[in-house]
């Protein structure tokens, strides 16, 4: 199965990083979350209700919609905050990438661990810029808001192609497809990873990988 | 075409499309109310949330949507459209966007109705939620209030985009293939807001207490045009109330969808509970009207409670104690406002009738008033100095009895009343207002700020500028000129050396 990969690129000020990424991640998760499944006898199930919340950004002229789940919001905010801290502490030129990967688990026999097979990956490339004065910042607020709007439309366009989605699982396999840990909503299994690009334009992780490969080749 | 679709599936599909259309209208209209939307998630299905999404139903909107549909479903050449327009307080209106729900003839026979179509319609509704916050009309709708309001109109038939002006953009929200056609949801929005460039929509400061019913048009003797806007005030209710209301309205439209996890080849056991066919078949009151593409009515999106960020239209007349309008005001210049507001402040808030009858006048900024005329009994009340003092100041009113002043060459000074003798005059029509600078008291210093200001407003003229002495000095200068020239020629070497030093 080929994993679908989409890349979104945003150029923002440092204080806009969190909100820009949150808006895009939540927009994606809104489409990739369902209500909680309640399995009944005879192999049927019913689905809970997903609420939505409008969120106004403080540093961007933008409003986005997220799933009404405080638990999910906390998890996503934590991941974005870690990325933002890594970005600001890295000493790089302010470039990094955060990825939201949806995957399925494939049970393997002991002693092998379960395999995680991604079926959709969203990568958000972030370029951080520094602005000189308040007027530029004000323009940036509006411009970034417009850009994020375009990204939301891109996301919607991709999702509404209705390409591969995991098959609805049986009760025994639901944890291989969905994240059932939350109380109120049920997103597809996902993980968030990030990498910071150093000033040479290479990511730190690829540099490490190269070092290890070079060492092994000796 | 439909022969391969079972009757059950056909009924399910019609139901899904009908409620999808109704929910689409709700999402669009609620996104233009000017308020942030927030609904709760429920882990257990409630039975009344179509497409597993918590979308409240505003009864008026549902009613209007059902009226527009008149028992029909979107199909070929019959699109359901929601038009969002803007109406200003001056009565100008402009179409901003048109959302279209269309069904074309491209079918997908293999798709499962109660599972895939339902879930995809749910995803499409989520996309609609996201996209309605992205189009330009959303930001405008968040600023609606006293200056302008948003209207919506639902119509059924051919899509009309001519009102969007030139260069309108379209965005496709999404498509869902069904066995009877492909459902497409799109939006066309205006990009040319030229008419609105002179209007003031950037008003961040709200005013509380504005009643948002200025645009309620009272019927005029039964001659109300068919296309007149209908205000629809929505009072936000609790979810339970809305749920009950929806339940009362659609008591038989229970959406309890169960899905099966059996493989697709087996017969799926999904059941959608829905009412007898009576609810589905609404005979159109006027089938011709249902297909008529003319403007039928518009509905005003207002809320009972003004949005906290509603922009307002401040005028000085309405807010006499408000010094300035918002910084983005492009109408009156600030100086004009200051003059107008200052004029207003001279009216005593304690005696409105008396103040209205009296001509209140402020002492001009450059009027030199002797310090003895300053009232010693300064009240500690705010703006007490602006209270009318009756005839107390009349005798020494410099405006009426201009004091003597030295002859002035300056045109600016000539236009001012300066120090001088007192006189008599008719003071009956004037109420003197003492010039008191803000936050200044008389009892603190021997000379307060106001006195200082007045004392030194008109400094004595320079002696050299006095006309009596100017001619004499000119003559003296001319007489002494040859002597000075002789001295300079004598010392010319010194001057040359000085100039060389500078190089």
XYZ file of C-alpha atoms in Angstrom:
721
model
C 0.000 0.000 0.000
C 1.361 3.382 -0.890
C 1.358 5.985 1.780
C -0.214 9.251 0.745
C 2.045 12.175 1.522
C 1.151 15.835 1.512
C 3.420 18.775 2.255
C 2.272 22.163 3.452
C 4.705 25.018 3.740
C 4.234 28.116 5.884
C 6.401 31.147 6.540
C 5.632 32.760 9.848
C 6.981 34.888 12.618
C 8.267 33.160 15.723
C 5.209 34.014 17.794
C 2.901 32.671 15.079
C 4.494 29.231 14.855
C 2.271 27.526 17.404
C -1.025 28.852 16.134
C -0.184 28.238 12.486
C 0.708 24.616 13.110
C -2.195 24.049 15.482
C -4.647 25.378 12.946
C -3.449 22.995 10.259
C -3.103 19.954 12.503
C -6.550 20.468 13.990
C -8.085 20.968 10.560
C -6.626 17.643 9.469
C -7.646 15.886 12.669
C -11.166 17.268 12.369
C -11.527 15.277 9.171
C -9.712 12.258 10.530
C -11.669 11.867 13.736
C -14.980 10.177 14.315
C -17.256 9.753 17.284
C -16.580 6.968 19.714
C -17.570 3.542 18.403
C -20.021 1.509 20.423
C -20.103 -2.061 19.303
C -23.263 -4.061 19.650
C -24.101 -7.601 19.022
C -24.477 -8.942 15.522
C -21.402 -7.087 14.381
C -22.944 -3.645 14.291
C -21.729 -0.493 15.895
C -22.942 3.008 16.462
C -20.930 6.178 16.446
C -20.882 9.014 18.952
C -21.215 12.684 18.104
C -18.313 14.963 17.326
C -18.627 18.573 18.392
C -16.618 21.452 16.982
C -15.137 24.631 18.403
C -14.115 27.831 16.630
C -10.694 29.026 17.708
C -9.505 32.564 17.055
C -5.770 32.960 16.691
C -4.161 35.688 18.765
C -1.239 36.458 16.485
C -2.795 35.677 13.133
C -5.955 37.028 11.522
C -7.408 33.572 11.291
C -10.066 31.355 12.808
C -10.000 27.603 12.545
C -12.280 24.791 13.622
C -11.119 21.971 15.842
C -12.741 18.930 17.306
C -14.397 19.587 20.630
C -12.089 17.496 22.747
C -9.893 19.056 25.407
C -7.860 15.889 25.726
C -6.970 15.843 22.066
C -6.226 19.552 22.116
C -3.834 19.090 25.030
C -1.949 16.330 23.274
C -1.576 18.320 20.080
C -0.581 21.504 21.890
C 2.086 19.630 23.803
C 3.608 18.237 20.634
C 3.520 21.621 18.908
C 5.034 23.302 21.917
C 7.913 20.833 21.925
C 8.501 21.507 18.259
C 8.446 25.226 18.829
C 10.941 24.967 21.682
C 13.209 22.758 19.606
C 12.984 25.253 16.779
C 13.923 28.191 18.943
C 16.679 26.365 20.804
C 18.299 24.764 17.816
C 20.167 27.837 16.741
C 19.245 27.097 13.193
C 17.864 29.638 10.770
C 14.368 28.873 11.962
C 13.474 26.056 9.623
C 11.870 22.858 10.644
C 9.232 20.349 9.751
C 6.507 18.776 11.818
C 4.686 15.728 10.510
C 1.337 14.201 11.352
C 1.306 10.574 10.343
C -1.762 8.347 10.311
C -0.954 4.678 10.530
C -2.390 1.265 11.051
C -1.011 -1.355 13.325
C -0.329 -4.762 11.966
C -0.112 -7.464 14.512
C 3.032 -9.495 14.350
C 3.859 -12.702 16.033
C 6.060 -12.795 19.073
C 8.882 -11.747 19.475
C 8.366 -9.157 16.823
C 6.547 -6.023 17.790
C 3.550 -4.727 15.972
C 4.270 -3.032 12.724
C 3.094 0.486 12.128
C 2.129 1.087 8.550
C 1.522 4.705 7.637
C -1.250 5.392 5.182
C -1.240 9.197 5.200
C 1.434 11.680 6.180
C 0.989 15.424 6.415
C 4.210 17.405 6.660
C 4.195 21.048 7.610
C 7.389 22.868 6.737
C 7.917 25.945 8.826
C 10.129 28.897 7.970
C 10.516 31.416 10.733
C 11.255 34.996 9.817
C 12.139 38.000 11.910
C 10.359 41.238 11.212
C 11.762 44.668 11.865
C 8.808 46.768 12.885
C 5.206 46.747 13.912
C 3.914 47.648 10.505
C 5.511 44.592 8.985
C 4.109 42.495 11.776
C 0.631 43.751 11.098
C 0.968 42.932 7.426
C 2.328 39.534 8.399
C -0.732 38.863 10.563
C -3.009 39.302 7.595
C -0.819 37.594 5.053
C -0.279 34.526 7.194
C -4.016 34.386 7.810
C -4.656 34.337 4.084
C -1.992 31.718 3.520
C -3.418 29.483 6.204
C -6.798 29.823 4.551
C -5.300 28.566 1.333
C -3.713 25.671 3.208
C -7.040 24.745 4.746
C -8.564 24.645 1.282
C -5.650 22.453 0.140
C -6.268 20.084 3.035
C -9.973 19.939 2.277
C -9.283 19.276 -1.366
C -6.979 16.348 -0.597
C -9.279 14.820 1.959
C -12.306 15.052 -0.281
C -10.623 13.000 -2.945
C -11.728 10.147 -0.739
C -8.723 8.056 -1.412
C -7.614 5.194 0.750
C -9.000 4.952 4.241
C -8.560 1.953 6.525
C -11.465 -0.393 6.527
C -13.787 -0.055 9.452
C -12.479 -2.524 11.997
C -14.185 -5.139 14.100
C -14.270 -4.654 17.804
C -11.142 -6.699 18.314
C -9.199 -4.700 15.772
C -10.396 -1.205 16.536
C -7.214 -0.364 18.412
C -5.204 -1.177 15.307
C -6.951 1.554 13.370
C -8.208 4.143 15.841
C -6.869 5.854 18.906
C -9.436 4.775 21.467
C -7.714 6.374 24.439
C -9.748 9.576 24.353
C -13.108 9.791 26.084
C -15.085 11.786 23.596
C -13.669 11.376 20.130
C -11.815 8.764 18.194
C -9.153 9.892 15.747
C -7.370 7.486 13.482
C -4.110 6.255 14.968
C -1.612 9.028 14.518
C 1.788 10.165 15.622
C 3.504 13.504 15.453
C 7.202 13.788 14.698
C 9.400 16.721 13.877
C 12.823 17.530 12.651
C 14.783 20.738 12.750
C 16.812 21.805 9.769
C 20.223 23.198 10.622
C 21.804 26.105 8.865
C 23.348 23.869 6.241
C 19.891 22.940 5.079
C 20.201 19.365 6.205
C 18.073 17.994 8.925
C 19.719 16.978 12.135
C 18.341 13.494 11.905
C 19.734 12.893 8.432
C 23.120 14.160 9.553
C 23.133 11.695 12.410
C 22.077 8.927 10.107
C 24.898 9.756 7.734
C 27.399 9.769 10.551
C 26.300 6.374 11.710
C 26.400 4.968 8.191
C 29.855 6.394 7.622
C 31.050 4.927 10.866
C 29.716 1.508 10.001
C 31.285 1.638 6.564
C 34.765 2.027 7.987
C -30.490 3.861 -13.422
C -32.228 3.353 -10.118
C -33.198 -0.201 -10.882
C -30.054 -1.496 -9.273
C -30.653 0.507 -6.159
C -32.873 -1.186 -3.670
C -35.893 0.748 -2.460
C -34.426 0.778 1.004
C -31.212 2.275 -0.280
C -33.119 4.771 -2.347
C -35.056 5.908 0.681
C -31.906 6.074 2.744
C -30.137 8.048 0.092
C -32.947 10.547 -0.313
C -33.011 10.985 3.413
C -29.282 11.528 3.589
C -29.323 14.112 0.847
C -32.271 15.935 2.354
C -30.703 16.205 5.770
C -27.344 16.953 4.298
C -28.915 19.907 2.524
C -30.542 21.103 5.745
C -27.360 20.750 7.737
C -25.379 22.515 5.032
C -27.654 25.515 5.331
C -27.330 25.477 9.097
C -23.534 25.391 8.972
C -23.349 28.237 6.465
C -25.833 30.494 8.214
C -24.408 29.862 11.663
C -20.943 30.680 10.358
C -22.234 34.121 9.344
C -23.992 34.982 12.579
C -20.914 36.795 13.762
C -20.280 34.597 16.770
C -17.932 31.775 17.512
C -19.604 28.392 17.391
C -18.929 25.767 20.005
C -20.656 22.416 20.391
C -19.882 19.479 22.629
C -18.836 16.011 21.672
C -20.823 13.098 23.022
C -19.326 9.685 23.299
C -22.706 8.021 22.933
C -24.904 8.635 19.947
C -27.827 10.890 20.734
C -30.024 9.806 17.892
C -30.616 13.331 16.653
C -27.201 14.316 15.361
C -27.117 13.644 11.704
C -23.786 12.596 10.236
C -22.422 12.185 13.786
C -21.770 15.897 13.998
C -23.077 18.234 16.670
C -24.639 20.901 14.476
C -27.391 22.829 16.177
C -30.560 23.480 14.263
C -31.809 27.032 14.272
C -35.536 26.514 13.788
C -36.053 29.545 11.570
C -33.250 28.488 9.287
C -34.593 24.981 9.021
C -37.992 26.389 8.268
C -36.651 28.634 5.520
C -34.604 25.809 4.045
C -37.582 23.485 3.981
C -39.674 26.179 2.410
C -37.092 26.658 -0.301
C -36.773 22.940 -0.959
C -40.540 22.510 -0.866
C -40.257 18.775 -0.679
C -37.797 18.435 -3.513
C -34.234 17.323 -3.468
C -31.262 18.845 -5.222
C -30.881 17.299 -8.623
C -29.987 18.076 -12.181
C -30.632 21.745 -12.786
C -32.051 22.056 -9.308
C -29.340 23.306 -7.019
C -29.849 24.445 -3.514
C -28.118 27.746 -3.008
C -27.452 29.857 0.041
C -26.632 33.425 -0.781
C -24.881 35.575 1.796
C -25.087 39.314 1.357
C -24.271 42.384 3.331
C -26.536 45.294 4.044
C -25.265 48.569 5.394
C -27.043 50.958 7.673
C -27.557 53.263 4.703
C -29.488 50.574 2.939
C -26.843 49.509 0.444
C -26.526 45.818 -0.043
C -24.018 43.618 -1.745
C -23.860 39.910 -2.400
C -20.757 38.410 -0.890
C -20.921 34.712 -1.611
C -23.124 31.942 -2.894
C -22.866 28.398 -1.613
C -24.188 25.765 -3.998
C -25.216 22.207 -3.374
C -25.520 20.505 -6.723
C -26.150 16.976 -7.853
C -25.008 15.951 -11.273
C -25.677 12.805 -13.210
C -22.350 11.101 -12.647
C -23.225 8.032 -10.635
C -21.250 5.466 -8.745
C -23.285 2.326 -8.602
C -20.914 0.341 -6.486
C -20.775 2.639 -3.551
C -22.521 1.604 -0.405
C -25.191 4.055 0.615
C -25.573 3.550 4.311
C -21.921 3.329 5.003
C -19.642 5.019 2.547
C -21.991 7.721 1.355
C -23.038 8.570 4.884
C -19.477 8.812 6.139
C -18.359 10.829 3.168
C -21.208 13.253 3.620
C -20.064 13.600 7.213
C -16.541 14.410 6.058
C -17.950 16.906 3.575
C -19.838 18.660 6.356
C -16.625 18.896 8.349
C -14.943 20.407 5.318
C -17.770 22.900 5.074
C -17.237 23.847 8.710
C -13.573 24.527 7.973
C -14.066 26.370 4.692
C -16.811 28.680 5.988
C -14.227 30.208 8.337
C -11.796 30.836 5.526
C -13.723 32.802 2.931
C -13.533 36.612 3.170
C -17.147 36.943 4.282
C -16.335 35.275 7.587
C -14.183 38.131 8.826
C -16.809 40.612 7.749
C -19.499 38.667 9.530
C -17.519 38.770 12.768
C -17.521 42.551 12.536
C -21.190 43.018 11.779
C -23.223 45.145 14.068
C -24.458 48.671 13.816
C -22.830 49.525 10.527
C -23.937 46.507 8.598
C -25.525 43.145 8.961
C -25.336 39.927 7.033
C -28.328 38.519 5.246
C -28.925 35.094 3.867
C -31.244 33.849 1.186
C -31.992 30.290 0.262
C -33.228 29.476 -3.165
C -33.660 26.390 -5.215
C -33.062 26.227 -8.901
C -30.422 27.644 -11.150
C -27.339 29.096 -9.586
C -27.122 32.866 -9.837
C -23.641 34.311 -9.618
C -24.103 37.583 -11.446
C -24.445 39.522 -8.224
C -20.945 38.655 -7.124
C -19.310 41.133 -9.427
C -16.350 40.606 -11.656
C -13.515 38.321 -10.786
C -15.333 36.251 -8.204
C -13.471 33.206 -6.978
C -14.809 29.723 -6.528
C -13.720 27.092 -4.089
C -14.901 23.540 -4.197
C -15.533 22.192 -0.758
C -15.890 18.588 -1.850
C -17.747 15.927 -3.768
C -19.440 12.712 -2.779
C -20.357 10.130 -5.344
C -23.621 8.332 -4.856
C -25.548 5.794 -6.900
C -27.919 8.518 -8.111
C -25.445 11.248 -8.824
C -22.456 13.151 -7.519
C -23.100 15.653 -4.793
C -20.917 18.725 -5.133
C -20.621 21.512 -2.609
C -18.915 24.699 -3.683
C -18.715 28.363 -2.911
C -18.365 31.367 -5.160
C -17.279 34.498 -3.338
C -16.856 38.084 -4.299
C -13.358 39.507 -4.469
C -14.183 43.027 -5.533
C -15.289 44.890 -2.446
C -14.824 48.301 -4.045
C -18.188 49.564 -2.880
C -17.152 48.861 0.661
C -13.782 50.602 0.557
C -15.295 53.895 1.653
C -17.315 52.324 4.368
C -15.938 51.875 7.781
C -15.811 48.290 8.844
C -12.723 48.455 10.978
C -14.268 49.386 14.261
C -12.818 47.404 17.092
C -14.557 49.206 19.948
C -17.991 47.900 20.726
C -20.797 49.795 22.292
C -23.069 47.942 24.606
C -26.713 48.413 24.518
C -27.139 48.792 20.801
C -30.335 47.164 19.765
C -29.708 45.330 16.570
C -33.098 45.791 15.086
C -32.542 48.852 13.016
C -33.260 47.029 9.868
C -36.563 45.565 10.883
C -38.828 46.853 8.170
C -42.337 47.428 9.258
C -44.941 46.378 6.776
C -46.244 49.304 4.831
C -49.929 48.851 4.355
C -49.704 45.395 2.896
C -47.541 46.529 0.021
C -44.517 44.673 1.231
C -42.462 43.502 -1.698
C -42.004 39.795 -2.011
C -38.249 40.116 -1.808
C -38.071 42.184 1.355
C -35.608 41.041 3.994
C -37.026 39.121 6.852
C -35.199 39.509 10.105
C -34.471 36.330 11.865
C -33.326 36.784 15.435
C -31.790 33.738 16.887
C -31.566 33.347 20.595
C -28.880 30.903 21.558
C -30.359 28.110 23.578
C -28.947 25.206 25.427
C -28.260 22.134 23.522
C -31.035 20.308 25.312
C -33.565 22.899 24.269
C -32.451 22.777 20.709
C -32.436 19.045 20.801
C -35.927 19.004 22.172
C -37.081 21.533 19.658
C -35.542 19.534 16.884
C -37.086 16.452 18.350
C -40.471 18.098 18.408
C -40.098 19.273 14.865
C -38.580 16.115 13.538
C -39.889 13.755 16.115
C -39.905 10.978 13.654
C -36.627 11.857 11.992
C -34.505 9.906 14.368
C -31.072 9.303 13.079
C -29.892 6.121 14.713
C -27.412 4.732 12.382
C -25.785 1.446 13.051
C -23.087 0.149 10.867
C -21.858 -3.323 10.327
C -18.347 -4.531 10.388
C -19.198 -7.534 8.229
C -17.386 -7.860 4.943
C -19.077 -5.976 2.103
C -20.086 -9.149 0.345
C -22.459 -10.109 3.131
C -25.746 -8.455 3.644
C -25.165 -5.515 5.928
C -27.486 -5.056 8.759
C -27.525 -1.315 8.988
C -30.830 0.219 9.756
C -31.671 3.828 9.643
C -34.768 4.610 11.581
C -36.884 7.138 9.872
C -40.513 7.947 9.710
C -43.274 7.070 7.394
C -43.149 8.547 3.961
C -45.524 11.343 4.936
C -42.634 13.383 6.227
C -40.633 12.886 3.073
C -43.314 13.981 0.689
C -44.141 17.635 1.121
C -46.466 18.695 -1.594
C -45.203 22.014 -2.802
C -47.552 24.832 -1.969
C -46.765 26.369 -5.276
C -44.680 24.188 -7.524
C -44.145 27.064 -9.916
C -42.845 29.238 -7.151
C -40.509 26.527 -6.047
C -38.855 26.516 -9.414
C -38.941 30.244 -9.845
C -35.446 31.562 -9.791
C -36.332 35.071 -8.766
C -35.467 36.555 -5.426
C -37.950 35.434 -2.884
C -36.751 36.728 0.406
C -33.733 37.408 2.437
C -33.155 36.778 6.058
C -31.230 38.899 8.401
C -28.599 37.280 10.507
C -28.763 39.007 13.815
C -28.308 37.895 17.338
C -30.139 39.159 20.336
C -26.947 39.864 22.168
C -24.618 42.075 20.211
C -21.427 40.291 19.390
C -18.666 41.397 21.667
C -16.568 42.473 18.753
C -19.306 44.210 16.897
C -18.243 47.376 15.254
C -20.192 50.454 15.961
C -20.928 53.690 14.340
C -20.091 56.378 16.828
C -21.245 59.831 16.157
C -20.607 62.751 18.348
C -24.295 63.401 18.737
C -24.854 60.020 20.186
C -21.922 60.008 22.523
C -21.445 63.465 23.914
C -19.059 62.395 26.598
C -16.890 60.308 24.404
C -13.902 62.293 23.388
C -12.778 60.550 20.295
C -13.884 58.011 17.795
C -11.807 54.982 16.994
C -8.417 55.503 15.523
C -9.496 54.053 12.208
C -12.109 56.644 11.631
C -11.809 58.098 8.192
C -14.744 60.435 8.409
C -14.474 63.470 10.551
C -10.967 64.591 11.220
C -9.865 64.464 14.770
C -9.598 68.198 15.047
C -13.168 68.621 13.933
C -14.266 66.117 16.465
C -12.384 67.850 19.188
C -14.076 71.079 18.377
C -17.463 69.467 18.300
C -16.924 67.458 21.423
C -15.484 70.399 23.250
C -18.566 72.328 22.349
C -20.615 69.588 23.818
C -18.731 69.500 27.047
C -19.759 73.012 27.862
C -23.270 71.801 28.436
C -23.900 70.928 31.998
C -25.021 67.424 32.523
C -26.955 68.571 35.577
C -29.288 70.971 33.851
C -30.010 69.605 30.482
C -33.053 71.737 29.863
C -31.382 74.900 30.991
C -28.283 74.094 29.077
C -30.221 73.427 25.959
C -31.965 76.720 26.268
C -28.834 78.638 27.085
C -26.154 79.337 24.601
C -23.145 77.937 26.246
C -19.878 79.401 25.256
C -16.429 78.563 26.131
C -13.753 81.102 26.732
C -11.516 81.133 23.713
C -8.103 79.706 24.174
C -6.335 83.013 23.743
C -8.618 85.181 25.775
C -6.613 86.812 28.519
C -8.593 86.815 31.671
C -7.318 88.445 34.841
C -6.699 86.041 37.625
C -9.076 87.886 39.923
C -11.898 86.769 37.779
C -11.228 83.173 38.519
C -13.766 81.752 40.785
C -12.318 80.942 44.135
C -15.053 78.522 44.938
C -13.845 75.796 42.702
C -16.002 72.793 43.044
C -14.335 69.486 43.345
C -16.895 67.922 41.115
C -15.659 66.712 37.789
C -16.499 69.011 34.944
C -17.979 71.387 37.482
C -16.266 74.217 35.665
C -18.357 73.502 32.673
C -21.568 74.018 34.532
C -23.374 77.173 33.429
C -22.675 80.005 35.825
C -25.552 82.185 34.809
C -24.794 85.875 34.770
C -21.932 85.809 37.247
C -19.283 86.261 34.693
C -21.186 88.703 32.651
C -19.694 91.842 34.079
C -16.195 90.783 33.461
C -16.716 88.851 30.355
C -13.764 89.593 28.176
C -15.645 88.424 25.155
C -18.217 91.162 25.678
C -16.000 93.877 27.109
C -12.700 93.454 25.449
C -9.951 94.812 27.597
C -7.556 97.401 26.165
C -4.626 95.980 24.420
C -1.447 97.441 23.012
C -1.518 97.842 19.291
C -0.580 94.606 17.749
C 1.148 93.959 14.485
C 0.528 90.259 14.517
C -2.607 89.232 12.677
C -3.001 86.394 15.089
C -2.994 88.696 18.035
C -5.262 91.103 16.314
C -7.955 88.548 16.126
C -7.808 87.788 19.821
C -9.238 89.671 22.708
C -6.395 90.759 24.955
C -6.067 92.508 28.251
C -7.810 95.735 28.697
C -10.408 97.742 30.405
C -13.734 96.550 31.432
C -16.921 97.681 29.995
C -20.543 96.992 30.026
C -22.538 95.042 27.684
C -25.480 92.922 27.275
C -24.705 89.711 29.017
C -28.114 88.193 29.205
C -27.613 85.690 26.405
C -24.208 84.425 27.392
C -23.107 81.951 29.963
C -19.501 82.317 30.860
C -17.557 79.185 31.320
C -14.346 79.533 33.165
C -11.298 78.195 31.505
C -10.064 75.404 33.669
C -7.424 73.074 32.422
C -8.029 69.454 33.165
C -6.860 68.141 36.538
C -5.872 71.602 37.705
C -6.960 73.049 41.010
C -6.719 76.604 42.278
C -5.973 75.909 45.852
C -2.717 74.125 45.356
C -0.542 76.893 44.063
C -0.717 80.647 44.137
C -0.947 80.588 40.409
C -2.635 77.623 38.833
C -2.060 76.254 35.422
C -4.957 78.045 33.858
C -3.863 81.388 35.188
C -0.329 80.809 34.085
C -1.541 79.873 30.665
C -3.646 82.953 30.328
C -1.030 85.269 31.763
C 1.574 84.236 29.340
C -0.641 83.729 26.352
C -0.054 87.329 25.308
C 3.469 88.257 26.110
C 4.461 91.909 25.745
C 5.615 92.919 22.391
C 9.213 93.144 21.558
C 10.455 96.676 21.745
C 12.022 96.469 18.365
C 8.713 95.514 16.815
C 6.895 98.457 18.225
C 5.836 100.807 15.466
C 6.590 103.951 17.441
C 10.179 103.169 17.929
C 10.824 101.304 14.732
C 11.107 104.365 12.578
C 13.443 106.034 14.984
C 15.684 103.086 15.184
C 15.739 102.867 11.425
C 16.878 106.452 11.171
C 19.532 105.929 13.783
C 20.755 102.913 11.974
C 21.066 104.755 8.736
C 22.932 107.564 10.383
C 25.387 105.350 12.053
C 26.006 103.288 8.997
C 28.880 105.296 7.472
C 30.742 105.296 10.756
C 30.398 101.583 11.031
C 31.548 101.071 7.505
C 34.632 103.173 8.179
C 35.495 101.090 11.189
C 35.085 97.875 9.240
C 37.336 99.052 6.458
C 39.946 99.962 8.997
C 39.887 96.531 10.467
C 39.683 94.739 7.176
C 42.927 92.880 7.742
C 41.585 91.347 10.880
C 38.508 90.185 9.085
C 40.584 88.610 6.315
C 42.737 86.797 8.824
C 39.636 85.473 10.526
C 38.241 84.185 7.264
C 41.551 82.480 6.429
C 41.491 80.825 9.798
C 38.163 79.292 8.996
C 39.366 77.613 5.818
